[in-house]
Coordinates of C-alpha atoms in Angstrom, one line a residue:
Chain A
M151 CA 88.2 136.4 180.6
S152 CA 86.7 138.2 177.5
I153 CA 83.9 140.6 177.8
M154 CA 83.3 140.8 174.3
E155 CA 84.0 138.5 171.3
G156 CA 83.2 138.8 167.5
T157 CA 83.8 136.7 164.6
G158 CA 83.4 137.3 160.9
V159 CA 82.2 140.8 161.3
S160 CA 81.2 142.4 158.0
I161 CA 79.2 145.2 156.2
S162 CA 79.2 146.6 152.7
F163 CA 77.7 149.8 151.5
G164 CA 77.0 149.0 147.8
G165 CA 80.3 147.7 146.3
L166 CA 82.6 148.8 149.3
K167 CA 83.3 146.6 152.2
A168 CA 83.5 148.9 154.8
V169 CA 84.2 146.3 157.5
S170 CA 85.1 142.7 156.3
D171 CA 85.6 139.7 158.4
V172 CA 86.9 141.0 161.5
K173 CA 87.5 138.7 164.4
F174 CA 88.3 140.2 167.6
N175 CA 87.9 139.8 171.4
V176 CA 88.0 142.0 174.2
E177 CA 89.6 141.4 177.5
E178 CA 87.6 142.6 180.7
G179 CA 89.1 145.4 182.3
E180 CA 91.6 146.3 179.5
I181 CA 91.8 149.3 177.2
L182 CA 91.9 148.3 173.6
G183 CA 92.9 150.7 170.9
L184 CA 91.5 150.5 167.5
I185 CA 93.8 152.5 164.8
G186 CA 93.9 152.9 161.2
P187 CA 94.1 155.3 158.5
N188 CA 90.9 157.8 157.7
G189 CA 88.2 155.3 155.9
A190 CA 89.7 152.3 157.5
G191 CA 86.1 151.4 158.8
K192 CA 86.8 152.4 162.7
S193 CA 83.6 154.3 163.3
T194 CA 81.6 152.0 161.4
F195 CA 83.1 149.0 163.5
F196 CA 81.7 151.1 166.4
N197 CA 78.3 151.4 164.9
L198 CA 78.2 147.7 164.3
L199 CA 79.0 147.0 167.8
S200 CA 76.4 149.7 169.4
G201 CA 73.8 148.7 167.1
A202 CA 73.6 151.8 165.0
L203 CA 74.2 149.7 162.1
T204 CA 73.2 146.1 161.2
M205 CA 75.9 143.7 160.1
D206 CA 75.5 141.8 157.0
S207 CA 77.1 139.0 158.6
G208 CA 79.0 137.9 161.7
T209 CA 78.2 137.5 165.2
V210 CA 79.2 139.3 168.4
Y211 CA 78.8 138.2 172.0
F212 CA 78.8 140.4 174.9
C213 CA 79.1 139.0 178.5
G214 CA 77.8 135.9 176.7
K215 CA 74.9 137.3 175.3
K216 CA 74.4 137.6 171.2
I217 CA 74.0 141.3 170.6
S218 CA 74.4 141.2 166.7
G219 CA 70.8 142.2 165.5
L220 CA 69.8 143.9 168.7
K221 CA 68.6 147.6 168.6
P222 CA 70.9 150.2 170.1
N223 CA 68.7 150.8 173.3
Q224 CA 68.8 147.1 173.7
I225 CA 72.5 147.0 173.6
C226 CA 72.7 150.0 175.9
H227 CA 70.7 148.1 178.5
L228 CA 72.9 145.2 178.3
G229 CA 75.9 147.6 179.5
L230 CA 77.5 149.1 176.5
G231 CA 78.0 152.8 176.3
R232 CA 79.5 154.7 173.7
T233 CA 80.4 158.4 172.5
F234 CA 80.2 159.9 168.7
Q235 CA 83.1 161.2 166.7
A236 CA 81.2 164.4 166.1
A237 CA 79.7 165.1 169.7
K238 CA 75.8 164.4 169.7
N239 CA 74.3 166.1 172.4
F240 CA 70.9 167.6 173.4
P241 CA 71.2 171.4 172.5
G242 CA 68.1 172.4 174.4
M243 CA 69.2 170.9 177.5
V244 CA 71.9 172.2 180.2
V245 CA 74.9 170.0 180.7
Y246 CA 73.3 168.5 183.9
Q247 CA 70.1 167.4 182.0
N248 CA 72.4 165.9 179.3
V249 CA 74.1 163.5 181.6
M250 CA 70.5 163.0 183.5
M251 CA 69.3 161.7 180.1
G252 CA 71.8 159.1 180.3
A253 CA 71.2 158.1 183.8
L254 CA 67.6 158.0 183.3
F255 CA 67.4 155.9 180.4
G256 CA 70.5 153.7 180.8
K257 CA 69.0 150.9 182.6
K258 CA 65.4 149.8 183.0
G259 CA 63.4 150.7 186.2
R260 CA 66.1 153.4 187.6
S261 CA 64.3 155.7 189.9
A262 CA 64.6 159.6 189.4
A263 CA 66.2 159.8 192.9
E264 CA 68.9 156.9 191.5
A265 CA 69.6 158.8 188.6
A266 CA 70.1 162.1 189.9
K267 CA 72.6 160.5 192.4
I268 CA 74.5 158.9 189.4
T269 CA 74.3 162.0 187.7
D270 CA 76.1 163.9 190.5
E271 CA 78.7 161.2 190.7
V272 CA 79.6 161.2 186.9
L273 CA 79.7 165.0 186.7
D274 CA 82.1 165.0 189.6
F275 CA 84.1 161.9 188.0
V276 CA 84.6 163.5 184.8
G277 CA 85.1 166.9 186.4
L278 CA 82.1 169.0 184.8
T279 CA 80.4 169.9 188.1
E280 CA 81.3 173.3 187.7
L281 CA 79.7 173.6 184.3
K282 CA 76.6 171.6 185.0
D283 CA 74.1 174.6 184.5
K284 CA 75.7 175.8 181.2
N285 CA 74.1 175.3 177.9
V286 CA 76.0 172.7 175.8
T287 CA 76.3 175.1 173.1
D288 CA 78.2 177.5 175.4
I289 CA 81.0 175.1 176.6
P290 CA 84.5 174.5 175.2
L291 CA 85.2 171.7 173.0
S292 CA 87.1 169.8 175.5
A293 CA 84.1 170.0 178.0
Q294 CA 81.9 168.7 175.0
K295 CA 84.0 165.8 174.7
Q296 CA 83.9 165.2 178.6
L297 CA 80.2 165.6 178.2
E298 CA 79.9 162.8 175.7
V299 CA 81.8 160.6 178.0
A300 CA 79.9 161.6 181.0
R301 CA 76.5 160.8 179.4
A302 CA 77.8 157.3 178.3
L303 CA 79.0 156.7 181.8
A304 CA 75.7 157.8 183.3
T305 CA 74.2 154.6 181.7
R306 CA 76.7 152.8 183.9
P307 CA 78.1 150.7 181.3
K308 CA 80.5 147.5 181.7
L309 CA 82.0 148.4 178.4
L310 CA 82.6 151.7 176.9
L311 CA 83.4 152.7 173.1
L312 CA 85.4 156.1 173.0
D313 CA 85.3 157.4 169.3
E314 CA 88.3 160.0 169.2
V315 CA 87.5 161.9 172.2
M316 CA 90.9 163.3 171.9
A317 CA 90.7 164.9 168.4
G318 CA 90.9 168.7 168.3
L319 CA 92.2 168.9 172.2
N320 CA 95.4 170.7 173.0
P321 CA 98.3 168.8 174.6
T322 CA 97.4 169.6 178.2
E323 CA 93.7 168.6 177.2
V324 CA 94.8 165.4 175.8
E325 CA 96.9 164.8 179.2
D326 CA 93.6 165.1 181.0
A327 CA 91.8 162.8 178.9
M328 CA 94.2 160.3 179.2
K329 CA 94.0 160.6 182.9
L330 CA 90.5 160.3 182.6
I331 CA 90.2 157.0 180.5
T332 CA 92.8 155.5 182.6
R333 CA 90.6 156.2 185.7
I334 CA 87.7 155.0 183.9
R335 CA 89.2 151.5 183.5
D336 CA 90.5 151.5 187.0
S337 CA 86.8 152.0 188.2
G338 CA 86.1 148.5 186.6
I339 CA 84.8 149.8 183.0
T340 CA 86.5 148.0 179.8
V341 CA 87.4 150.6 177.0
I342 CA 87.4 150.3 173.5
M343 CA 89.0 153.6 171.9
I344 CA 89.6 155.0 168.4
E345 CA 92.2 157.4 168.4
H346 CA 94.7 159.2 165.9
V347 CA 96.7 160.9 168.9
M348 CA 99.6 158.2 168.7
R349 CA 101.2 159.3 172.0
A350 CA 97.9 158.6 173.8
I351 CA 97.3 155.2 172.2
M352 CA 100.7 153.8 172.8
T353 CA 100.7 155.1 176.6
I354 CA 97.4 153.9 177.7
C355 CA 96.4 151.0 175.7
D356 CA 97.0 147.5 176.7
R357 CA 96.3 146.1 173.2
I358 CA 95.9 147.6 169.7
I359 CA 94.0 146.4 166.8
V360 CA 94.9 148.1 163.6
L361 CA 92.3 148.2 160.6
H362 CA 92.9 149.0 156.9
H363 CA 90.2 148.7 154.2
G364 CA 87.9 147.1 156.8
A365 CA 90.2 144.5 157.5
K366 CA 91.9 143.6 160.7
I367 CA 95.7 143.8 159.6
A368 CA 97.7 143.6 162.7
E369 CA 96.7 143.1 166.5
G370 CA 99.2 143.3 169.4
T371 CA 100.7 145.3 172.4
P372 CA 101.7 148.8 171.8
D373 CA 105.4 148.0 171.4
E374 CA 104.6 145.3 168.8
I375 CA 102.3 147.5 166.8
S376 CA 104.9 150.4 166.7
T377 CA 107.5 148.0 165.4
S378 CA 105.4 146.1 162.9
R379 CA 106.5 146.5 159.5
T380 CA 102.9 146.3 157.8
V381 CA 101.5 149.1 160.2
I382 CA 104.5 151.4 159.6
E383 CA 104.1 151.0 156.1
I384 CA 100.3 151.5 155.7
Y385 CA 99.8 153.8 158.8
L386 CA 102.3 155.1 161.1
G387 CA 105.1 156.0 158.4
E388 CA 108.8 155.8 158.9
S389 CA 110.1 158.1 161.6
Chain B
M164 CA 67.6 172.0 202.9
S165 CA 66.4 174.7 200.3
K166 CA 66.6 172.0 197.6
T167 CA 63.7 169.7 199.4
N168 CA 61.7 172.7 199.8
D169 CA 62.0 173.6 196.3
R170 CA 60.9 170.0 195.3
G171 CA 58.1 170.4 197.6
G172 CA 57.0 173.3 196.3
A173 CA 57.2 172.1 192.6
R174 CA 55.2 169.1 193.7
I175 CA 52.3 171.3 195.0
K176 CA 52.5 173.5 191.7
Q177 CA 52.4 170.2 189.7
Q178 CA 48.9 169.5 191.4
I179 CA 47.9 173.3 191.0
I180 CA 47.7 173.6 187.2
P181 CA 45.6 170.2 186.4
I182 CA 43.0 171.2 189.2
V183 CA 42.8 174.8 187.5
I184 CA 42.1 172.8 184.3
V185 CA 39.3 171.0 185.6
A186 CA 38.0 173.8 187.5
V187 CA 38.0 176.2 184.7
L188 CA 36.4 173.2 182.2
F189 CA 33.9 172.7 185.1
G190 CA 33.0 176.3 185.0
L191 CA 32.6 176.3 181.5
S192 CA 30.2 173.1 181.6
F193 CA 27.6 175.7 183.0
L194 CA 27.2 177.4 179.6
T195 CA 24.7 174.5 178.8
R196 CA 22.4 176.5 181.0
T197 CA 22.3 179.4 178.6
G198 CA 20.4 177.6 175.9
S199 CA 18.4 174.5 175.7
A200 CA 19.0 171.2 174.0
L201 CA 16.9 172.3 170.8
R202 CA 18.4 176.0 170.9
P203 CA 21.9 175.9 172.0
S204 CA 23.2 179.1 172.8
Y205 CA 25.9 180.9 170.9
Y206 CA 28.6 180.5 173.1
V207 CA 28.1 176.5 173.2
V208 CA 28.3 176.3 169.6
L209 CA 31.4 178.6 169.5
F210 CA 33.2 176.6 172.5
V211 CA 32.6 173.1 170.4
S212 CA 34.6 174.7 167.7
I213 CA 37.2 176.2 170.2
L214 CA 37.5 172.8 172.3
N215 CA 37.6 170.9 169.3
Y216 CA 40.6 172.9 167.9
I217 CA 42.3 172.7 171.5
V218 CA 42.1 168.8 171.4
L219 CA 43.7 168.9 167.8
A220 CA 46.4 171.6 168.5
V221 CA 47.5 170.2 172.1
S222 CA 47.3 166.6 170.8
W223 CA 49.6 167.5 167.6
N224 CA 52.0 169.1 170.1
I225 CA 52.1 166.5 172.6
F226 CA 53.8 164.3 169.7
S227 CA 55.2 166.7 167.2
G228 CA 56.3 169.3 169.4
P229 CA 59.2 167.8 171.3
S230 CA 59.9 165.0 168.9
G231 CA 60.3 167.2 165.8
Y232 CA 58.5 164.7 163.7
I233 CA 56.0 167.1 162.0
S234 CA 53.0 165.3 161.3
L235 CA 50.0 166.5 158.7
S236 CA 48.1 163.4 159.5
T237 CA 45.7 165.3 161.8
A238 CA 42.9 165.4 159.0
A239 CA 43.2 161.7 158.5
F240 CA 42.3 160.8 162.0
F241 CA 39.9 163.5 162.3
G242 CA 38.2 162.3 159.2
L243 CA 38.2 158.8 160.3
G244 CA 36.3 159.8 163.5
I245 CA 33.7 161.7 161.5
Y246 CA 33.1 158.5 159.2
V247 CA 32.7 156.4 162.5
S248 CA 29.8 158.8 163.7
A249 CA 28.4 158.7 160.0
L250 CA 28.4 154.8 160.2
L251 CA 27.5 154.2 163.5
G252 CA 25.7 157.3 164.7
E253 CA 22.4 155.9 164.9
K254 CA 23.5 153.0 167.1
L255 CA 25.7 154.5 169.6
P256 CA 25.7 157.4 172.1
V257 CA 28.4 160.0 171.3
P258 CA 30.7 159.0 174.2
L259 CA 31.1 155.5 172.7
L260 CA 31.3 156.8 169.1
M261 CA 34.3 158.7 170.5
I262 CA 36.0 155.7 172.0
V263 CA 35.4 153.7 169.0
A264 CA 36.8 156.2 166.9
G265 CA 39.8 156.7 169.1
V266 CA 40.6 153.1 169.4
I267 CA 40.4 152.9 165.2
S268 CA 42.4 155.8 165.1
F269 CA 44.9 154.6 167.6
A270 CA 45.3 151.2 165.7
I271 CA 45.9 152.8 162.4
A272 CA 48.4 155.2 163.5
A273 CA 50.1 152.5 165.4
I274 CA 50.6 150.7 162.2
I275 CA 51.2 153.8 160.1
G276 CA 53.9 154.6 162.9
V277 CA 55.7 151.4 162.9
I278 CA 56.0 151.6 159.0
T279 CA 56.9 155.2 158.7
L280 CA 58.5 156.6 161.8
R281 CA 61.8 155.4 160.7
L282 CA 61.5 158.2 158.0
R283 CA 63.1 161.2 159.3
G284 CA 62.4 164.9 158.6
V285 CA 60.4 166.0 155.7
Y286 CA 59.8 162.5 154.5
F287 CA 57.6 161.8 157.5
T288 CA 55.6 164.9 156.9
I289 CA 55.1 164.4 153.3
F290 CA 54.0 160.6 154.1
T291 CA 51.1 161.8 156.8
F292 CA 50.1 164.3 154.5
G293 CA 49.6 161.6 151.6
L294 CA 47.7 159.6 154.4
V295 CA 45.1 162.2 154.5
L296 CA 44.8 162.2 150.7
L297 CA 44.9 158.3 150.5
L298 CA 42.0 157.9 152.9
Q299 CA 39.9 160.6 151.4
Y300 CA 40.1 159.2 147.9
F301 CA 39.8 155.4 149.0
I302 CA 36.6 156.3 150.8
L303 CA 35.3 158.2 147.9
W304 CA 36.2 155.5 145.7
Y305 CA 34.8 152.9 147.8
E306 CA 31.5 154.8 148.5
V307 CA 30.8 155.4 144.8
K308 CA 31.6 151.9 143.6
F309 CA 30.0 149.7 146.5
N310 CA 27.2 152.1 148.0
N311 CA 26.4 154.3 145.1
L312 CA 26.6 157.3 147.2
R313 CA 29.0 160.3 147.6
G314 CA 28.3 161.6 150.9
R315 CA 26.3 160.6 154.1
T316 CA 24.1 162.3 156.6
V317 CA 25.5 162.1 160.3
M318 CA 22.8 161.7 163.0
A319 CA 22.2 165.3 164.7
V320 CA 23.0 165.1 168.6
P321 CA 22.2 168.3 170.8
Y322 CA 24.9 170.8 170.9
N323 CA 25.0 170.6 174.6
T324 CA 26.0 166.8 174.7
V325 CA 28.9 167.4 172.2
F326 CA 30.1 170.5 174.3
I327 CA 30.0 168.4 177.3
C328 CA 31.7 165.4 175.6
L329 CA 34.1 167.8 174.1
L330 CA 35.0 169.5 177.3
I331 CA 35.9 166.1 179.0
L332 CA 38.2 165.3 176.1
A333 CA 39.7 168.5 176.2
G334 CA 40.3 168.0 179.9
I335 CA 41.9 164.5 179.4
V336 CA 44.2 165.9 176.7
L337 CA 45.0 169.0 178.5
I338 CA 45.9 166.9 181.6
A339 CA 47.9 164.4 179.6
A340 CA 49.8 167.2 178.0
Y341 CA 50.8 168.8 181.3
Y342 CA 52.1 165.5 183.1
V343 CA 53.8 164.0 179.6
K344 CA 55.8 167.3 179.5
R345 CA 57.0 166.7 182.9
S346 CA 57.6 162.9 182.6
R347 CA 60.3 160.5 181.5
F348 CA 58.3 159.6 178.4
G349 CA 58.3 163.3 177.6
M350 CA 61.9 163.5 178.2
A351 CA 62.3 160.7 175.8
L352 CA 60.6 162.7 173.2
T353 CA 62.4 165.8 173.8
G354 CA 65.6 163.8 173.6
I355 CA 64.4 162.3 170.4
G356 CA 63.6 165.5 168.9
E357 CA 67.0 167.1 169.8
C358 CA 69.2 164.2 168.8
E359 CA 67.6 160.8 167.9
D360 CA 71.2 158.8 167.6
A361 CA 72.3 160.0 171.0
A362 CA 68.7 159.2 172.4
A363 CA 69.0 155.7 171.2
H364 CA 72.4 155.1 172.6
I365 CA 71.5 155.8 176.1
G366 CA 68.8 153.5 176.1
V367 CA 65.8 155.2 174.9
N368 CA 63.6 152.8 172.8
T369 CA 63.1 155.6 170.3
T370 CA 60.7 153.4 167.9
M371 CA 58.3 152.6 170.7
V372 CA 58.3 156.1 172.4
K373 CA 57.4 157.5 168.8
V374 CA 54.9 155.2 168.1
I375 CA 52.9 155.4 171.4
A376 CA 52.9 159.0 171.3
F377 CA 51.8 159.2 167.7
A378 CA 49.1 156.5 168.3
A379 CA 47.8 157.8 171.5
T380 CA 47.5 161.5 170.3
S381 CA 45.7 160.0 167.2
F382 CA 43.2 158.5 169.7
A383 CA 42.1 162.0 170.8
I384 CA 41.9 163.5 167.3
G385 CA 39.8 160.6 166.1
A386 CA 37.6 160.8 169.1
S387 CA 37.4 164.6 168.6
G388 CA 36.2 164.1 164.9
A389 CA 33.5 161.7 166.0
A390 CA 32.1 164.3 168.4
K391 CA 32.4 167.2 165.8
A392 CA 31.0 165.0 163.2
T393 CA 27.4 165.0 165.0
T394 CA 27.1 168.7 164.4
M395 CA 28.1 168.7 160.6
I396 CA 24.6 167.0 159.4
Y397 CA 26.1 166.1 155.9
I398 CA 29.5 164.9 155.1
D399 CA 31.4 163.5 152.3
P400 CA 35.3 162.7 152.2
P401 CA 36.3 165.9 150.9
I402 CA 34.6 167.5 153.8
A403 CA 35.6 164.8 156.2
F404 CA 39.3 164.7 155.2
N405 CA 39.5 168.4 154.6
V406 CA 43.5 169.1 154.4
M407 CA 42.8 172.4 156.3
M408 CA 42.3 170.2 159.6
S409 CA 46.0 169.0 159.0
F410 CA 47.3 172.7 158.9
M411 CA 45.1 174.4 161.4
P412 CA 46.6 172.7 164.4
V413 CA 50.4 173.6 163.2
L414 CA 49.4 177.0 162.5
M415 CA 47.8 177.5 165.8
V416 CA 50.7 176.1 167.8
I417 CA 53.3 178.2 165.9
F418 CA 51.3 181.1 166.3
G419 CA 50.6 180.2 170.1
G420 CA 54.1 179.4 170.7
A421 CA 55.4 175.6 170.6
G422 CA 57.3 174.0 173.2
S423 CA 55.1 175.7 175.7
F424 CA 52.0 174.1 177.6
L425 CA 49.7 177.2 177.1
G426 CA 50.9 178.1 173.4
P427 CA 48.9 175.5 171.8
I428 CA 45.9 176.4 173.8
I429 CA 46.1 180.4 173.1
G430 CA 46.8 179.8 169.6
A431 CA 43.6 177.5 169.2
I432 CA 41.5 180.3 171.0
V433 CA 42.5 183.1 169.3
F434 CA 42.6 181.4 165.6
T435 CA 39.1 179.8 166.3
L436 CA 37.8 183.1 167.0
L437 CA 39.1 184.9 164.2
Q438 CA 38.1 182.0 161.8
E439 CA 34.7 182.2 163.5
Q440 CA 34.4 186.1 163.2
L441 CA 36.1 186.4 159.8
T442 CA 34.1 183.5 158.0
T443 CA 30.6 185.2 159.5
K444 CA 31.5 188.8 159.0
W445 CA 34.1 189.0 156.1
P446 CA 33.8 185.8 154.2
K447 CA 35.0 187.0 151.1
W448 CA 38.2 188.5 152.9
Y449 CA 38.7 185.5 155.4
M450 CA 41.2 183.5 153.8
I451 CA 43.4 186.7 152.8
I452 CA 43.4 188.3 156.1
F453 CA 44.0 184.8 157.8
G454 CA 47.2 184.6 155.4
V455 CA 48.4 188.1 156.3
V456 CA 48.3 187.3 160.1
M457 CA 50.0 184.1 159.6
I458 CA 52.7 185.5 157.6
I459 CA 53.2 188.5 160.2
S460 CA 53.2 186.3 163.3
I461 CA 56.0 183.9 161.4
V462 CA 58.0 186.9 160.5
F463 CA 57.8 189.0 163.7
L464 CA 56.7 186.4 166.3
P465 CA 58.8 183.5 165.4
K466 CA 58.5 182.0 168.9
G467 CA 54.8 182.5 169.0
L468 CA 52.5 184.5 171.5
V469 CA 53.6 182.9 174.5
G470 CA 57.3 182.5 173.7
S471 CA 57.7 186.3 172.7
F472 CA 55.9 187.1 176.0
G473 CA 58.5 184.8 177.8
E474 CA 61.4 186.9 176.1
M475 CA 60.2 189.8 178.0
V476 CA 62.6 190.6 180.7
G477 CA 61.0 191.6 184.1
K478 CA 57.3 191.9 185.1
R479 CA 57.1 195.6 184.0
K480 CA 57.7 194.9 180.5
K481 CA 55.2 191.8 180.7
L482 CA 52.4 193.8 182.1
L483 CA 53.3 196.6 179.5
L484 CA 52.9 194.3 176.7
I485 CA 49.5 193.1 178.1
A486 CA 48.1 196.5 178.5
A487 CA 49.5 197.4 175.0
T488 CA 47.5 194.4 173.8
A489 CA 44.4 195.3 175.9
V490 CA 44.3 199.2 174.8
F491 CA 44.7 197.8 171.2
M492 CA 41.7 195.6 171.6
V493 CA 39.8 198.4 173.1
V494 CA 40.7 200.7 170.2
G495 CA 39.6 197.9 167.7
F496 CA 36.3 197.8 169.9
I497 CA 35.7 201.5 169.7
F498 CA 36.5 201.7 165.8
T499 CA 33.8 198.7 165.3
K500 CA 31.2 201.1 167.2
L501 CA 32.5 204.2 165.1
L502 CA 32.0 202.1 162.1
A503 CA 28.6 200.9 163.2
A504 CA 27.4 204.6 164.0
A505 CA 28.5 205.4 160.3
G506 CA 26.5 203.2 158.9
T507 CA 29.1 200.3 158.1
N508 CA 28.3 197.4 160.1
I509 CA 31.2 195.0 160.6
G510 CA 30.4 194.0 164.1
G511 CA 31.7 191.6 166.2
L512 CA 35.4 191.0 167.3
V513 CA 37.1 191.1 164.1
F514 CA 38.6 194.6 164.7
P515 CA 39.3 193.9 168.4
L516 CA 41.1 190.8 167.5
L517 CA 43.2 192.2 164.8
F518 CA 44.3 195.2 166.5
G519 CA 45.1 193.3 169.5
I520 CA 47.4 191.0 167.4
I521 CA 48.9 193.9 165.7
G522 CA 49.5 195.7 169.2
F523 CA 51.1 192.7 170.4
V524 CA 53.5 192.3 167.6
I525 CA 54.4 196.0 167.5
F526 CA 54.9 196.1 171.2
A527 CA 56.7 192.5 171.6
N528 CA 59.2 193.7 169.2
V529 CA 59.6 197.1 170.5
L530 CA 60.2 195.9 174.2
K531 CA 62.6 193.4 173.0
R532 CA 64.8 195.8 171.0
G533 CA 64.8 197.9 174.2
K534 CA 66.4 195.1 176.0
E535 CA 69.0 194.5 173.3
A536 CA 69.8 198.2 173.5
A537 CA 70.2 198.0 177.3

């Protein structure tokens, strides 16, 4: 069953078609990879799904509800969480409070006690419990990436958009991030991830969509994508 | 176990500060006994100014402090309040004037907010400043063109009445400020100030939160203008929409310490006293001295009085700082007496205040440096 479906998703900035006529669907419980060269429109695509940008044309349905045209907070309340490519956190708050914000505002009518419980669970789930009293500016990059994920998870999403959570991490940290994403999926949350770390994409994704110049040029399983002529020419290169 | 105790303690503490606020304001209400309706005492007149500025500074800080949307529209809503009193002062009692002014300010702020709060950073600030000038010149044009007049007289109301009305308004604003800071709404405002995109994507209705905060604080500012107007006798658009009323609350918050509960209150009290004393004792030097104090405080106390005080590590340093400031104030007082004995009568609190500020600046910086060395 698909949790999200979109047709004709497009946006232009001036004369540049950043995302053009993308048709896609996301199956419930899968990890969907989104790859493509720099400037392909991957992050813009995320911004359209999460409501940060309004699409020029096209429609997106999420859990049977039309979300194109809604505002970010409304889309979040329907159960869509996201992280940002360049970590966006609340620098004046400690790690715990950052996650707490997600728990408090992620769903309407959540009590403070409930939110506190969710915060503890999520901190434990991503492995940030030890750092919970630290200032966000004092924790390493890998922890900041985890914090992005934790804040999004604290809203209790059904679908999570991860925008390059492995960028800048060392191989061990990438390994940990891969395990974390798999555990997120196993806990029942569908994941769409943008990533340049091919090893991670090819290992954990069930399906992959390739964007180039804003258009979808390929879609399939990791095996199909890694052997596709067009994808190799445009993005992966000859080995 | 200890966690529950902490929460219980916090809950009790949460009730104490509002009770203290009410008690202090109730105590102040007895100042009306020091004068009569026709001849108010100096303290009542002074406190009308202080309370007025407390309302403006604290209101400004409720919205602009955490959200980072620096508003310069205070004079616009203050001026609207003044004009409400000028037009309806003969028909309505002061509390009703304040409510009418508040409601009008709320409505206009809500409309302005919906249109402009999508502007970020300096664009919002410039727009709000433009609003003051727009209203000022629009009303001037309207009055001259259709009513053939430039200014209006405002129905005078006994100072004691205005004082009590402002006392109640200040009480409401202070208690609101205290609870908003600790509420989910306050957290949303802080989230917007620290990272608006992140806040929106975890479910904060950023537009709604900003508009409500901006409009609700404008209510208090408008109400304050309506009360203050009844002590002004004559007003015209440049007086009512005096741009200084936009800057003063900001300067008071910066001077007192942004981001703290006490900062805006202390800033409003010290600045009003200083302004009052300088305009009466040294009218020619008023603006120059005021500017110098402001520059010194921004350069040497970037976190304001309360912020710098909070930076002192340990009770000993905090007490030392208070003692040093007190000693400097006493020296200023003695200096005033000596000058008076020598025949130069620059009385009042000018020197105690200036000396106190200088003492605080010097010791706050020296004690902080001591910490770094250690």
